[in-house]
């Protein structure tokens, strides 16, 4: 019987230790990274990687989600003659929830894994040690550009996802379900409020921070060759995905309490 | 003469495993010292302690008379400006071209212009026997031997006072190994730097080193001129240089 408590204790202690190490890592990154010099090329490279190269995957996800949302809403709402609410459901769902969460999860899979793999490989091949010996702080050179790009590019991706998702819903509603195009657009524009969009953007910035932090942390602390890099990549994606879902609930609650939601 | 590096009773332990067990060693300006030893004797740990990449537990570790065990991150960064390092696997940055790798410190630490940095990088590449057309390739596009030359060019690019080499010939064929040994010897002589090499390759040690120190079970068990190592009566030293199994 005691083995259950022993194992639970071990898991809890490991969780506390990892959390502590993560906070120390973040503090060090902020302490070093917020002070000059800043590496503009690295920042631009990360903006390109996260912002531009994630557009196809985020766009496609949003497009099909918007289309499915319209179809599913029609199926449900037609049972009590509420088909007219489809535009409202699509725009509200995309801007508040599906845009940020799906973009976050897709970017976590694409970028979180790439960050952990790249930094992890640099760790196990001594490239991070080489950076230090070349008088370049790895926190400034590797971590801060990624954190900055993650926080700033996720909101941009979410704006794109919102627009494409709403467009997907529009296409299905107008061309498949026979809605009037101008009425659908008018209803969408009339119903959406600025708070719906801003709450999604706040979430996106937080998700971008989580994805970058998890990718960088697991990559930076990886060890043990190729197997270690593989584990770091898996941990980065899994932890970022779970934290995005947890943060989504917390943020929704906070924004709801403040009357923003 | 004041030693460039002075190590007194240096200890490093991981958990219950003691890796460095009281290292005493002096490295003098302008000399090339090679530390040899088998796998797991603590060579890499000692190398990292000297660079400040790892903190020794106790003892004294001085560079130019200053105890580097007590230095903060900024002081370590400043000290490393005078040191060039060639890592075991070359440790070139995959995302940068060969010339950007060579000029890395000039570009990112010294903030020099790209044109000026590239010019210096090309000179250093030529100094290690690489042609201009290699400059714009990426590390994945060059061979292991060429990568080692690029790593050497990177180490000497900012005119350091000290050069560190970690297993500079590991993974290279005998011909390339010999070339790298000669390049290291030439660079050390021409630049007049202090050099510290960690290796288990006896041929390398004899070519590169003015002095050789033998590390065994976390201690220096023999240290002397490279030409005298054969005269050592220490059984482990004899076993190591003759490559005899246990």
CSV table of C-alpha atoms in Angstrom, one decimal:
chain,number,residue,atom,x,y,z
A,1,UNK,CA,0.0,0.0,0.0
A,2,UNK,CA,2.8,2.4,0.9
A,3,UNK,CA,4.2,2.1,-2.7
A,4,UNK,CA,1.2,4.1,-3.9
A,5,UNK,CA,2.1,7.0,-1.6
A,6,UNK,CA,5.8,6.7,-2.4
A,7,UNK,CA,5.1,6.9,-6.2
A,8,UNK,CA,2.7,9.8,-5.7
A,9,UNK,CA,5.2,11.6,-3.6
A,10,UNK,CA,7.9,11.0,-6.1
A,11,UNK,CA,5.7,12.3,-9.0
A,12,UNK,CA,4.8,15.4,-6.9
A,13,UNK,CA,8.4,16.1,-6.0
A,14,UNK,CA,9.4,15.8,-9.6
A,15,UNK,CA,6.6,18.2,-10.6
A,16,UNK,CA,7.7,20.7,-8.0
A,17,UNK,CA,11.4,20.4,-9.0
A,18,UNK,CA,10.6,20.8,-12.7
A,19,UNK,CA,8.3,23.8,-12.0
A,20,UNK,CA,11.1,25.4,-10.0
A,21,UNK,CA,13.7,24.8,-12.7
A,22,UNK,CA,11.3,26.3,-15.3
A,23,UNK,CA,10.8,29.5,-13.3
A,24,UNK,CA,14.5,29.8,-12.8
A,25,UNK,CA,15.1,29.3,-16.5
A,26,UNK,CA,12.5,32.0,-17.3
A,27,UNK,CA,14.0,34.4,-14.7
A,28,UNK,CA,17.5,33.9,-16.2
A,29,UNK,CA,16.2,34.4,-19.7
A,30,UNK,CA,14.4,37.6,-18.8
A,31,UNK,CA,17.3,38.9,-16.7
A,32,UNK,CA,19.7,38.4,-19.5
A,33,UNK,CA,17.5,38.8,-22.5
A,34,UNK,CA,15.9,42.1,-21.6
A,35,UNK,CA,19.3,43.8,-21.5
A,36,UNK,CA,21.2,44.7,-24.7
A,37,UNK,CA,22.7,43.6,-27.0
A,38,UNK,CA,19.7,42.5,-28.9
A,39,UNK,CA,20.1,40.2,-31.9
A,40,UNK,CA,17.9,41.6,-34.6
A,41,UNK,CA,18.6,39.0,-37.2
A,42,UNK,CA,17.7,36.2,-34.8
A,43,UNK,CA,14.4,38.0,-33.9
A,44,UNK,CA,13.5,38.5,-37.6
A,45,UNK,CA,14.4,34.8,-38.3
A,46,UNK,CA,12.0,33.7,-35.6
A,47,UNK,CA,9.3,36.1,-36.7
A,48,UNK,CA,9.6,34.5,-40.2
A,49,UNK,CA,9.6,31.0,-38.8
A,50,UNK,CA,6.7,31.4,-36.4
A,51,UNK,CA,4.7,34.1,-38.1
A,52,UNK,CA,5.0,33.5,-41.8
A,53,UNK,CA,5.8,29.8,-42.1
A,54,UNK,CA,3.0,28.8,-39.8
A,55,UNK,CA,0.4,30.6,-42.0
A,56,UNK,CA,-0.5,27.6,-44.2
A,57,UNK,CA,-1.1,25.2,-41.3
A,58,UNK,CA,-3.0,27.7,-39.2
A,59,UNK,CA,-5.0,28.9,-42.3
A,60,UNK,CA,-6.0,25.5,-43.4
A,61,UNK,CA,-7.0,24.5,-39.8
A,62,UNK,CA,-9.1,27.6,-39.5
A,63,UNK,CA,-10.7,27.3,-42.9
A,64,UNK,CA,-12.0,23.7,-42.3
A,65,UNK,CA,-13.0,24.5,-38.7
A,66,UNK,CA,-15.1,27.4,-39.9
A,67,UNK,CA,-16.7,25.2,-42.6
A,68,UNK,CA,-17.5,22.4,-40.2
A,69,UNK,CA,-18.8,24.8,-37.6
A,70,UNK,CA,-21.3,26.2,-40.1
A,71,UNK,CA,-22.4,22.7,-41.1
A,72,UNK,CA,-22.7,21.4,-37.5
A,73,UNK,CA,-24.5,24.6,-36.4
A,74,UNK,CA,-27.0,24.3,-39.2
A,75,UNK,CA,-27.7,20.6,-38.3
A,76,UNK,CA,-28.4,21.6,-34.7
A,77,UNK,CA,-30.1,24.9,-35.1
A,78,UNK,CA,-32.4,23.8,-37.9
A,79,UNK,CA,-34.2,21.6,-35.3
A,80,UNK,CA,-35.7,24.6,-33.7
A,81,UNK,CA,-35.7,27.0,-36.7
A,82,UNK,CA,-32.7,29.0,-35.5
A,83,UNK,CA,-30.6,28.7,-38.7
A,84,UNK,CA,-30.2,32.5,-38.8
A,85,UNK,CA,-27.9,32.3,-35.8
A,86,UNK,CA,-25.2,30.4,-37.7
A,87,UNK,CA,-23.3,33.6,-38.6
A,88,UNK,CA,-23.3,34.6,-35.0
A,89,UNK,CA,-22.1,31.2,-33.7
A,90,UNK,CA,-19.3,31.0,-36.3
A,91,UNK,CA,-17.9,34.5,-35.6
A,92,UNK,CA,-18.2,34.2,-31.9
A,93,UNK,CA,-16.6,30.7,-31.7
A,94,UNK,CA,-13.8,31.6,-34.1
A,95,UNK,CA,-12.8,34.9,-32.4
A,96,UNK,CA,-13.2,33.9,-28.8
A,97,UNK,CA,-12.2,30.2,-28.7
A,98,UNK,CA,-11.4,28.2,-31.8
A,99,UNK,CA,-9.1,30.8,-33.5
A,100,UNK,CA,-6.7,31.2,-30.6
A,101,UNK,CA,-6.9,27.6,-29.2
A,102,UNK,CA,-6.6,25.8,-32.6
A,103,UNK,CA,-3.9,28.2,-33.8
A,104,UNK,CA,-2.1,27.7,-30.5
A,105,UNK,CA,-2.3,23.9,-30.7
A,106,UNK,CA,-1.2,23.8,-34.3
A,107,UNK,CA,1.7,26.2,-33.6
A,108,UNK,CA,2.7,24.1,-30.5
A,109,UNK,CA,3.0,21.1,-32.8
A,110,UNK,CA,4.9,22.8,-35.5
A,111,UNK,CA,7.0,25.5,-33.7
A,112,UNK,CA,7.3,24.0,-30.2
A,113,UNK,CA,8.7,20.8,-31.6
A,114,UNK,CA,11.0,22.6,-34.0
A,115,UNK,CA,12.4,24.9,-31.2
A,116,UNK,CA,13.0,22.0,-28.8
A,117,UNK,CA,14.7,19.9,-31.5
A,118,UNK,CA,16.9,22.8,-32.7
A,119,UNK,CA,18.0,24.0,-29.3
A,120,UNK,CA,18.2,20.4,-28.0
A,121,UNK,CA,20.5,19.4,-30.9
A,122,UNK,CA,22.6,22.5,-30.2
A,123,UNK,CA,22.9,21.4,-26.6
A,124,UNK,CA,24.0,17.9,-27.3
A,125,UNK,CA,26.4,18.9,-30.0
A,126,UNK,CA,28.0,21.5,-27.7
A,127,UNK,CA,26.9,24.4,-29.9
A,128,UNK,CA,25.4,26.1,-26.8
A,129,UNK,CA,28.8,25.8,-25.0
A,130,UNK,CA,30.4,27.2,-28.2
A,131,UNK,CA,28.1,30.2,-28.0
A,132,UNK,CA,29.2,30.9,-24.4
A,133,UNK,CA,32.9,30.6,-25.4
A,134,UNK,CA,32.3,33.0,-28.2
A,135,UNK,CA,31.2,35.6,-25.6
A,136,UNK,CA,27.6,35.3,-26.6
A,137,UNK,CA,25.0,34.7,-24.0
A,138,UNK,CA,22.8,31.8,-25.1
A,139,UNK,CA,19.8,33.2,-23.3
A,140,UNK,CA,20.0,36.4,-25.2
A,141,UNK,CA,20.9,34.8,-28.6
A,142,UNK,CA,18.6,31.8,-28.5
A,143,UNK,CA,15.8,32.2,-26.0
A,144,UNK,CA,14.7,35.9,-26.1
A,145,UNK,CA,14.2,36.1,-29.9
A,146,UNK,CA,12.0,33.0,-29.7
A,147,UNK,CA,10.0,34.3,-26.7
A,148,UNK,CA,9.5,37.7,-28.4
A,149,UNK,CA,8.5,36.2,-31.7
A,150,UNK,CA,6.1,33.7,-30.0
A,151,UNK,CA,4.3,36.5,-28.0
A,152,UNK,CA,4.0,38.8,-31.0
A,153,UNK,CA,3.3,36.4,-33.8
A,154,UNK,CA,0.6,34.3,-32.3
A,155,UNK,CA,-1.9,37.2,-32.1
A,156,UNK,CA,-1.1,37.9,-35.8
A,157,UNK,CA,-1.8,34.3,-36.7
A,158,UNK,CA,-5.0,34.3,-34.7
A,159,UNK,CA,-6.2,37.4,-36.6
A,160,UNK,CA,-5.6,35.5,-39.8
A,161,UNK,CA,-7.2,32.4,-38.4
A,162,UNK,CA,-10.3,34.4,-37.4
A,163,UNK,CA,-10.7,35.9,-40.8
A,164,UNK,CA,-10.2,32.6,-42.7
A,165,UNK,CA,-12.4,30.7,-40.3
A,166,UNK,CA,-15.2,33.2,-40.7
A,167,UNK,CA,-14.7,33.0,-44.5
A,168,UNK,CA,-15.0,29.2,-44.3
A,169,UNK,CA,-18.3,29.5,-42.4
A,170,UNK,CA,-19.4,32.0,-45.0
A,171,UNK,CA,-18.6,29.8,-47.9
A,172,UNK,CA,-20.5,26.8,-46.5
A,173,UNK,CA,-23.5,28.9,-45.4
A,174,UNK,CA,-23.8,30.8,-48.7
A,175,UNK,CA,-22.7,28.2,-51.4
A,176,UNK,CA,-23.9,25.0,-49.7
A,177,UNK,CA,-26.7,26.0,-47.4
A,178,UNK,CA,-28.1,28.8,-49.6
A,179,UNK,CA,-27.9,31.7,-47.2
A,180,UNK,CA,-28.0,35.2,-48.6
A,181,UNK,CA,-24.4,36.5,-48.8
A,182,UNK,CA,-25.0,40.1,-47.9
A,183,UNK,CA,-27.3,39.2,-45.0
A,184,UNK,CA,-24.7,36.7,-43.7
A,185,UNK,CA,-21.9,39.3,-43.8
A,186,UNK,CA,-24.1,42.0,-42.3
A,187,UNK,CA,-25.1,39.7,-39.4
A,188,UNK,CA,-21.5,38.7,-38.8
A,189,UNK,CA,-20.3,42.3,-38.7
A,190,UNK,CA,-23.2,43.5,-36.6
A,191,UNK,CA,-22.8,40.7,-34.0
A,192,UNK,CA,-19.1,40.7,-33.5
A,193,UNK,CA,-17.7,43.1,-30.8
A,194,UNK,CA,-14.2,44.4,-30.4
A,195,UNK,CA,-14.0,42.6,-27.0
A,196,UNK,CA,-14.6,39.2,-28.8
A,197,UNK,CA,-11.5,39.8,-30.9
A,198,UNK,CA,-9.3,41.3,-28.1
A,199,UNK,CA,-10.0,38.5,-25.7
A,200,UNK,CA,-8.8,36.1,-28.4
A,201,UNK,CA,-5.7,38.1,-29.0
A,202,UNK,CA,-4.8,38.2,-25.3
A,203,UNK,CA,-5.1,34.5,-25.2
A,204,UNK,CA,-3.0,34.2,-28.3
A,205,UNK,CA,-0.2,36.2,-26.8
A,206,UNK,CA,-0.2,34.0,-23.7
A,207,UNK,CA,-0.3,30.8,-25.8
A,208,UNK,CA,2.6,32.2,-27.9
A,209,UNK,CA,4.6,32.7,-24.7
A,210,UNK,CA,3.8,29.2,-23.4
A,211,UNK,CA,4.8,27.5,-26.7
A,212,UNK,CA,8.1,29.4,-26.9
A,213,UNK,CA,8.9,28.9,-23.3
A,214,UNK,CA,8.2,25.1,-23.4
A,215,UNK,CA,10.1,24.6,-26.6
A,216,UNK,CA,13.1,26.6,-25.4
A,217,UNK,CA,13.1,25.1,-21.9
A,218,UNK,CA,12.9,21.5,-23.0
A,219,UNK,CA,15.5,22.0,-25.7
A,220,UNK,CA,17.9,23.9,-23.5
A,221,UNK,CA,17.8,21.3,-20.8
A,222,UNK,CA,17.9,18.2,-23.0
A,223,UNK,CA,20.7,15.7,-22.6
A,224,UNK,CA,21.7,12.3,-23.8
A,225,UNK,CA,22.1,12.5,-27.5
A,226,UNK,CA,19.4,11.8,-30.1
A,227,UNK,CA,17.1,10.1,-27.6
A,228,UNK,CA,17.3,13.1,-25.3
A,229,UNK,CA,16.4,15.5,-28.1
A,230,UNK,CA,13.5,13.2,-29.1
A,231,UNK,CA,12.2,13.3,-25.5
A,232,UNK,CA,12.7,17.0,-25.3
A,233,UNK,CA,10.6,17.5,-28.5
A,234,UNK,CA,7.8,15.3,-27.2
A,235,UNK,CA,7.8,17.0,-23.8
A,236,UNK,CA,7.7,20.4,-25.4
A,237,UNK,CA,4.7,19.7,-27.5
A,238,UNK,CA,2.7,17.8,-24.8
A,239,UNK,CA,3.4,20.3,-22.1
A,240,UNK,CA,2.7,23.3,-24.3
A,241,UNK,CA,-0.6,21.7,-25.5
A,242,UNK,CA,-1.8,20.9,-22.0
A,243,UNK,CA,-0.8,24.3,-20.7
A,244,UNK,CA,-2.6,26.0,-23.6
A,245,UNK,CA,-5.8,24.2,-22.6
A,246,UNK,CA,-5.3,25.0,-18.9
A,247,UNK,CA,-4.4,28.7,-19.6
A,248,UNK,CA,-7.4,28.9,-21.9
A,249,UNK,CA,-9.8,28.1,-19.1
A,250,UNK,CA,-8.1,30.4,-16.7
A,251,UNK,CA,-8.0,33.3,-19.1
A,252,UNK,CA,-11.6,32.7,-20.2
A,253,UNK,CA,-12.6,32.8,-16.5
A,254,UNK,CA,-10.6,36.0,-15.8
A,255,UNK,CA,-11.9,37.8,-18.9
A,256,UNK,CA,-15.4,36.6,-18.1
A,257,UNK,CA,-15.2,38.0,-14.5
A,258,UNK,CA,-14.0,41.3,-15.8
A,259,UNK,CA,-16.9,41.5,-18.2
A,260,UNK,CA,-14.7,41.4,-21.3
A,261,UNK,CA,-15.9,38.0,-22.4
B,1,UNK,CA,57.1,33.3,-14.5
B,2,UNK,CA,53.5,33.8,-13.5
B,3,UNK,CA,51.4,30.9,-14.9
B,4,UNK,CA,48.6,31.6,-17.3
B,5,UNK,CA,46.5,29.0,-15.5
B,6,UNK,CA,47.1,27.6,-12.1
B,7,UNK,CA,45.1,24.8,-10.6
B,8,UNK,CA,45.4,23.8,-7.0
B,9,UNK,CA,43.7,20.9,-5.3
B,10,UNK,CA,40.7,21.2,-7.7
B,11,UNK,CA,37.7,18.9,-6.9
B,12,UNK,CA,34.5,18.2,-8.8
B,13,UNK,CA,31.9,15.6,-7.7
B,14,UNK,CA,28.7,14.5,-9.3
B,15,UNK,CA,26.4,13.0,-6.6
B,16,UNK,CA,28.6,10.4,-5.0
B,17,UNK,CA,30.9,10.1,-8.0
B,18,UNK,CA,34.1,12.1,-7.6
B,19,UNK,CA,35.5,13.0,-11.0
B,20,UNK,CA,38.3,15.5,-10.2
B,21,UNK,CA,40.1,14.5,-7.0
B,22,UNK,CA,42.6,17.3,-6.4
B,23,UNK,CA,44.1,18.5,-9.6
B,24,UNK,CA,47.4,20.4,-9.3
B,25,UNK,CA,48.7,21.9,-12.5
B,26,UNK,CA,50.3,25.0,-14.0
B,27,UNK,CA,50.2,26.2,-17.6
B,28,UNK,CA,52.7,28.8,-18.5
B,29,UNK,CA,52.3,31.6,-21.1
B,30,UNK,CA,53.2,30.6,-24.6
B,31,UNK,CA,53.4,26.9,-23.9
B,32,UNK,CA,51.3,24.1,-25.4
B,33,UNK,CA,50.2,21.7,-22.7
B,34,UNK,CA,48.4,18.5,-23.6
B,35,UNK,CA,46.3,16.6,-21.1
B,36,UNK,CA,45.9,12.9,-22.0
B,37,UNK,CA,44.0,10.2,-20.3
B,38,UNK,CA,41.5,7.4,-21.0
B,39,UNK,CA,37.8,7.7,-21.3
B,40,UNK,CA,36.1,8.7,-18.0
B,41,UNK,CA,39.2,10.0,-16.3
B,42,UNK,CA,37.8,13.5,-16.0
B,43,UNK,CA,39.3,15.2,-19.1
B,44,UNK,CA,36.1,16.8,-20.4
B,45,UNK,CA,35.0,17.9,-16.9
B,46,UNK,CA,38.4,19.6,-16.3
B,47,UNK,CA,38.1,21.2,-19.8
B,48,UNK,CA,34.7,22.6,-18.9
B,49,UNK,CA,35.8,23.8,-15.5
B,50,UNK,CA,38.7,25.8,-17.1
B,51,UNK,CA,36.2,27.4,-19.5
B,52,UNK,CA,33.8,28.3,-16.8
B,53,UNK,CA,31.1,26.1,-18.4
B,54,UNK,CA,31.0,24.0,-15.2
B,55,UNK,CA,31.7,25.1,-11.7
B,56,UNK,CA,34.4,23.2,-9.7
B,57,UNK,CA,33.4,22.3,-6.1
B,58,UNK,CA,36.5,23.4,-4.4
B,59,UNK,CA,40.2,24.3,-4.9
B,60,UNK,CA,41.8,27.2,-6.7
B,61,UNK,CA,41.5,27.8,-10.4
B,62,UNK,CA,43.4,30.9,-11.5
B,63,UNK,CA,43.8,32.6,-14.9
B,64,UNK,CA,46.4,35.4,-14.9
B,65,UNK,CA,46.4,35.2,-11.1
B,66,UNK,CA,42.7,35.8,-10.8
B,67,UNK,CA,40.5,33.1,-9.2
B,68,UNK,CA,38.0,32.2,-11.8
B,69,UNK,CA,35.9,30.1,-9.5
B,70,UNK,CA,34.6,33.3,-8.0
B,71,UNK,CA,33.8,35.2,-11.2
B,72,UNK,CA,30.2,36.1,-12.1
B,73,UNK,CA,28.6,35.5,-15.6
B,74,UNK,CA,29.8,38.8,-16.9
B,75,UNK,CA,33.3,38.3,-15.8
B,76,UNK,CA,33.3,34.9,-17.3
B,77,UNK,CA,32.0,36.3,-20.6
B,78,UNK,CA,34.8,39.0,-20.6
B,79,UNK,CA,37.5,36.4,-19.8
B,80,UNK,CA,36.3,34.2,-22.6
B,81,UNK,CA,37.0,37.0,-25.1
B,82,UNK,CA,40.7,36.1,-24.8
B,83,UNK,CA,40.1,32.4,-25.4
B,84,UNK,CA,39.4,30.4,-28.6
B,85,UNK,CA,38.0,26.9,-28.4
B,86,UNK,CA,37.8,24.0,-30.8
B,87,UNK,CA,35.2,21.5,-29.6
B,88,UNK,CA,35.3,17.8,-30.2
B,89,UNK,CA,32.6,17.7,-32.8
B,90,UNK,CA,33.5,21.1,-34.1
B,91,UNK,CA,30.2,22.6,-32.8
B,92,UNK,CA,29.6,24.7,-35.9
B,93,UNK,CA,26.2,26.5,-36.0
B,94,UNK,CA,24.0,24.7,-38.5
B,95,UNK,CA,21.9,27.8,-39.4
B,96,UNK,CA,24.9,29.9,-40.3
B,97,UNK,CA,27.3,29.7,-43.3
B,98,UNK,CA,30.9,28.8,-42.9
B,99,UNK,CA,32.1,32.4,-43.0
B,100,UNK,CA,29.5,33.5,-40.5
B,101,UNK,CA,30.6,30.7,-38.2
B,102,UNK,CA,34.2,31.8,-38.4
B,103,UNK,CA,33.3,35.5,-37.9
B,104,UNK,CA,30.7,34.7,-35.2
B,105,UNK,CA,32.5,36.5,-32.4
B,106,UNK,CA,33.3,39.5,-34.6
B,107,UNK,CA,29.7,39.8,-35.8
B,108,UNK,CA,27.8,39.1,-32.6
B,109,UNK,CA,30.1,39.9,-29.7
B,110,UNK,CA,32.3,42.6,-31.1
B,111,UNK,CA,29.5,44.0,-33.4
B,112,UNK,CA,31.8,44.5,-36.3
B,113,UNK,CA,30.3,45.1,-39.8
B,114,UNK,CA,29.5,42.1,-42.1
B,115,UNK,CA,31.9,43.1,-44.8
B,116,UNK,CA,34.9,43.6,-42.5
B,117,UNK,CA,34.0,40.4,-40.6
B,118,UNK,CA,33.7,38.4,-43.9
B,119,UNK,CA,37.1,39.7,-45.0
B,120,UNK,CA,38.7,38.5,-41.7
B,121,UNK,CA,36.9,35.2,-42.0
B,122,UNK,CA,38.2,34.6,-45.5
B,123,UNK,CA,41.8,35.3,-44.2
B,124,UNK,CA,41.4,32.8,-41.4
B,125,UNK,CA,39.9,30.2,-43.7
B,126,UNK,CA,42.9,30.6,-46.0
B,127,UNK,CA,45.2,30.2,-42.9
B,128,UNK,CA,43.7,26.8,-42.2
B,129,UNK,CA,43.9,25.8,-45.8
B,130,UNK,CA,40.4,26.3,-47.0
B,131,UNK,CA,39.4,27.9,-50.3
B,132,UNK,CA,37.2,30.9,-50.7
B,133,UNK,CA,34.3,28.8,-52.2
B,134,UNK,CA,33.8,27.1,-48.9
B,135,UNK,CA,32.8,30.3,-47.2
B,136,UNK,CA,29.2,30.4,-48.4
B,137,UNK,CA,28.5,26.7,-47.7
B,138,UNK,CA,26.6,25.5,-44.7
B,139,UNK,CA,28.3,23.2,-42.1
B,140,UNK,CA,26.1,20.3,-43.4
B,141,UNK,CA,27.6,20.7,-46.8
B,142,UNK,CA,31.2,20.2,-45.8
B,143,UNK,CA,33.2,17.1,-44.5
B,144,UNK,CA,34.2,16.4,-40.9
B,145,UNK,CA,37.8,17.3,-41.6
B,146,UNK,CA,36.8,20.6,-43.2
B,147,UNK,CA,34.5,21.3,-40.3
B,148,UNK,CA,37.4,20.8,-37.9
B,149,UNK,CA,39.4,23.3,-39.9
B,150,UNK,CA,36.5,25.8,-39.9
B,151,UNK,CA,36.3,25.3,-36.1
B,152,UNK,CA,40.0,26.1,-35.9
B,153,UNK,CA,39.5,29.2,-38.1
B,154,UNK,CA,36.7,30.3,-35.8
B,155,UNK,CA,38.9,29.8,-32.7
B,156,UNK,CA,41.7,32.0,-34.1
B,157,UNK,CA,39.5,34.6,-35.8
B,158,UNK,CA,39.6,37.2,-33.0
B,159,UNK,CA,43.3,36.8,-32.1
B,160,UNK,CA,42.9,35.1,-28.7
B,161,UNK,CA,45.6,34.7,-26.1
B,162,UNK,CA,44.6,31.2,-25.3
B,163,UNK,CA,43.5,28.3,-27.4
B,164,UNK,CA,41.6,25.2,-26.1
B,165,UNK,CA,41.3,22.0,-28.1
B,166,UNK,CA,39.0,19.2,-27.0
B,167,UNK,CA,39.9,16.0,-28.8
B,168,UNK,CA,40.8,17.9,-32.0
B,169,UNK,CA,41.5,14.7,-34.1
B,170,UNK,CA,38.7,12.5,-32.8
B,171,UNK,CA,36.7,10.9,-35.7
B,172,UNK,CA,39.2,11.9,-38.3
B,173,UNK,CA,41.3,9.6,-40.5
B,174,UNK,CA,45.1,9.5,-39.9
B,175,UNK,CA,45.9,11.8,-42.8
B,176,UNK,CA,43.4,14.4,-41.7
B,177,UNK,CA,44.5,14.0,-38.1
B,178,UNK,CA,48.0,14.7,-39.0
B,179,UNK,CA,47.0,17.8,-41.0
B,180,UNK,CA,45.0,19.1,-38.1
B,181,UNK,CA,47.9,18.4,-35.7
B,182,UNK,CA,50.2,20.4,-37.9
B,183,UNK,CA,47.7,23.2,-38.3
B,184,UNK,CA,47.3,23.5,-34.5
B,185,UNK,CA,51.1,23.5,-34.0
B,186,UNK,CA,51.5,26.2,-36.7
B,187,UNK,CA,48.6,28.3,-35.3
B,188,UNK,CA,50.0,28.1,-31.7
B,189,UNK,CA,53.5,29.1,-32.9
B,190,UNK,CA,52.4,31.9,-35.2
B,191,UNK,CA,50.0,33.5,-32.8
B,192,UNK,CA,52.2,32.9,-29.8
B,193,UNK,CA,49.3,31.8,-27.7
B,194,UNK,CA,49.0,29.5,-24.7
B,195,UNK,CA,47.4,26.2,-25.8
B,196,UNK,CA,45.7,23.5,-23.8
B,197,UNK,CA,44.6,20.3,-25.6
B,198,UNK,CA,42.6,17.4,-24.2
B,199,UNK,CA,43.1,14.2,-26.1
B,200,UNK,CA,43.6,10.5,-25.9
B,201,UNK,CA,45.5,10.4,-29.1
B,202,UNK,CA,49.2,9.9,-28.3
B,203,UNK,CA,50.4,10.9,-31.8
B,204,UNK,CA,48.5,14.2,-31.4
B,205,UNK,CA,49.9,14.7,-27.9
B,206,UNK,CA,53.5,14.3,-29.1
B,207,UNK,CA,53.1,16.6,-32.1
B,208,UNK,CA,51.1,19.4,-30.4
B,209,UNK,CA,52.4,19.4,-26.9
B,210,UNK,CA,55.5,21.1,-25.3
B,211,UNK,CA,54.5,19.4,-22.1
B,212,UNK,CA,52.1,16.5,-21.4
B,213,UNK,CA,50.1,15.8,-18.3
B,214,UNK,CA,48.5,12.4,-17.7
B,215,UNK,CA,45.1,12.4,-16.0
B,216,UNK,CA,44.1,9.2,-14.2
B,217,UNK,CA,41.2,8.7,-11.8
B,218,UNK,CA,40.7,12.5,-11.4
B,219,UNK,CA,44.4,13.2,-10.6
B,220,UNK,CA,47.5,14.3,-12.6
B,221,UNK,CA,49.8,11.3,-12.2
B,222,UNK,CA,52.6,12.5,-14.5
B,223,UNK,CA,53.5,15.8,-16.0
B,224,UNK,CA,56.6,16.7,-18.0
B,225,UNK,CA,58.2,17.5,-21.3
B,226,UNK,CA,56.5,15.7,-24.2
B,227,UNK,CA,59.9,14.1,-25.2
B,228,UNK,CA,60.2,12.5,-21.7
B,229,UNK,CA,56.9,10.7,-21.5
B,230,UNK,CA,58.5,7.4,-22.7
B,231,UNK,CA,60.9,7.5,-19.7
B,232,UNK,CA,58.0,7.6,-17.2
B,233,UNK,CA,58.1,4.7,-14.8
B,234,UNK,CA,54.4,5.1,-13.9
B,235,UNK,CA,52.7,1.8,-14.9
B,236,UNK,CA,49.5,3.5,-16.1
B,237,UNK,CA,51.4,6.0,-18.2
B,238,UNK,CA,53.3,3.2,-19.8
B,239,UNK,CA,50.2,1.2,-20.4
B,240,UNK,CA,48.5,4.3,-21.9
B,241,UNK,CA,51.3,5.3,-24.3
B,242,UNK,CA,51.8,1.7,-25.4
B,243,UNK,CA,48.0,1.2,-25.7
B,244,UNK,CA,48.1,-2.1,-23.8
B,245,UNK,CA,44.7,-3.6,-22.6
B,246,UNK,CA,44.2,-4.2,-18.8
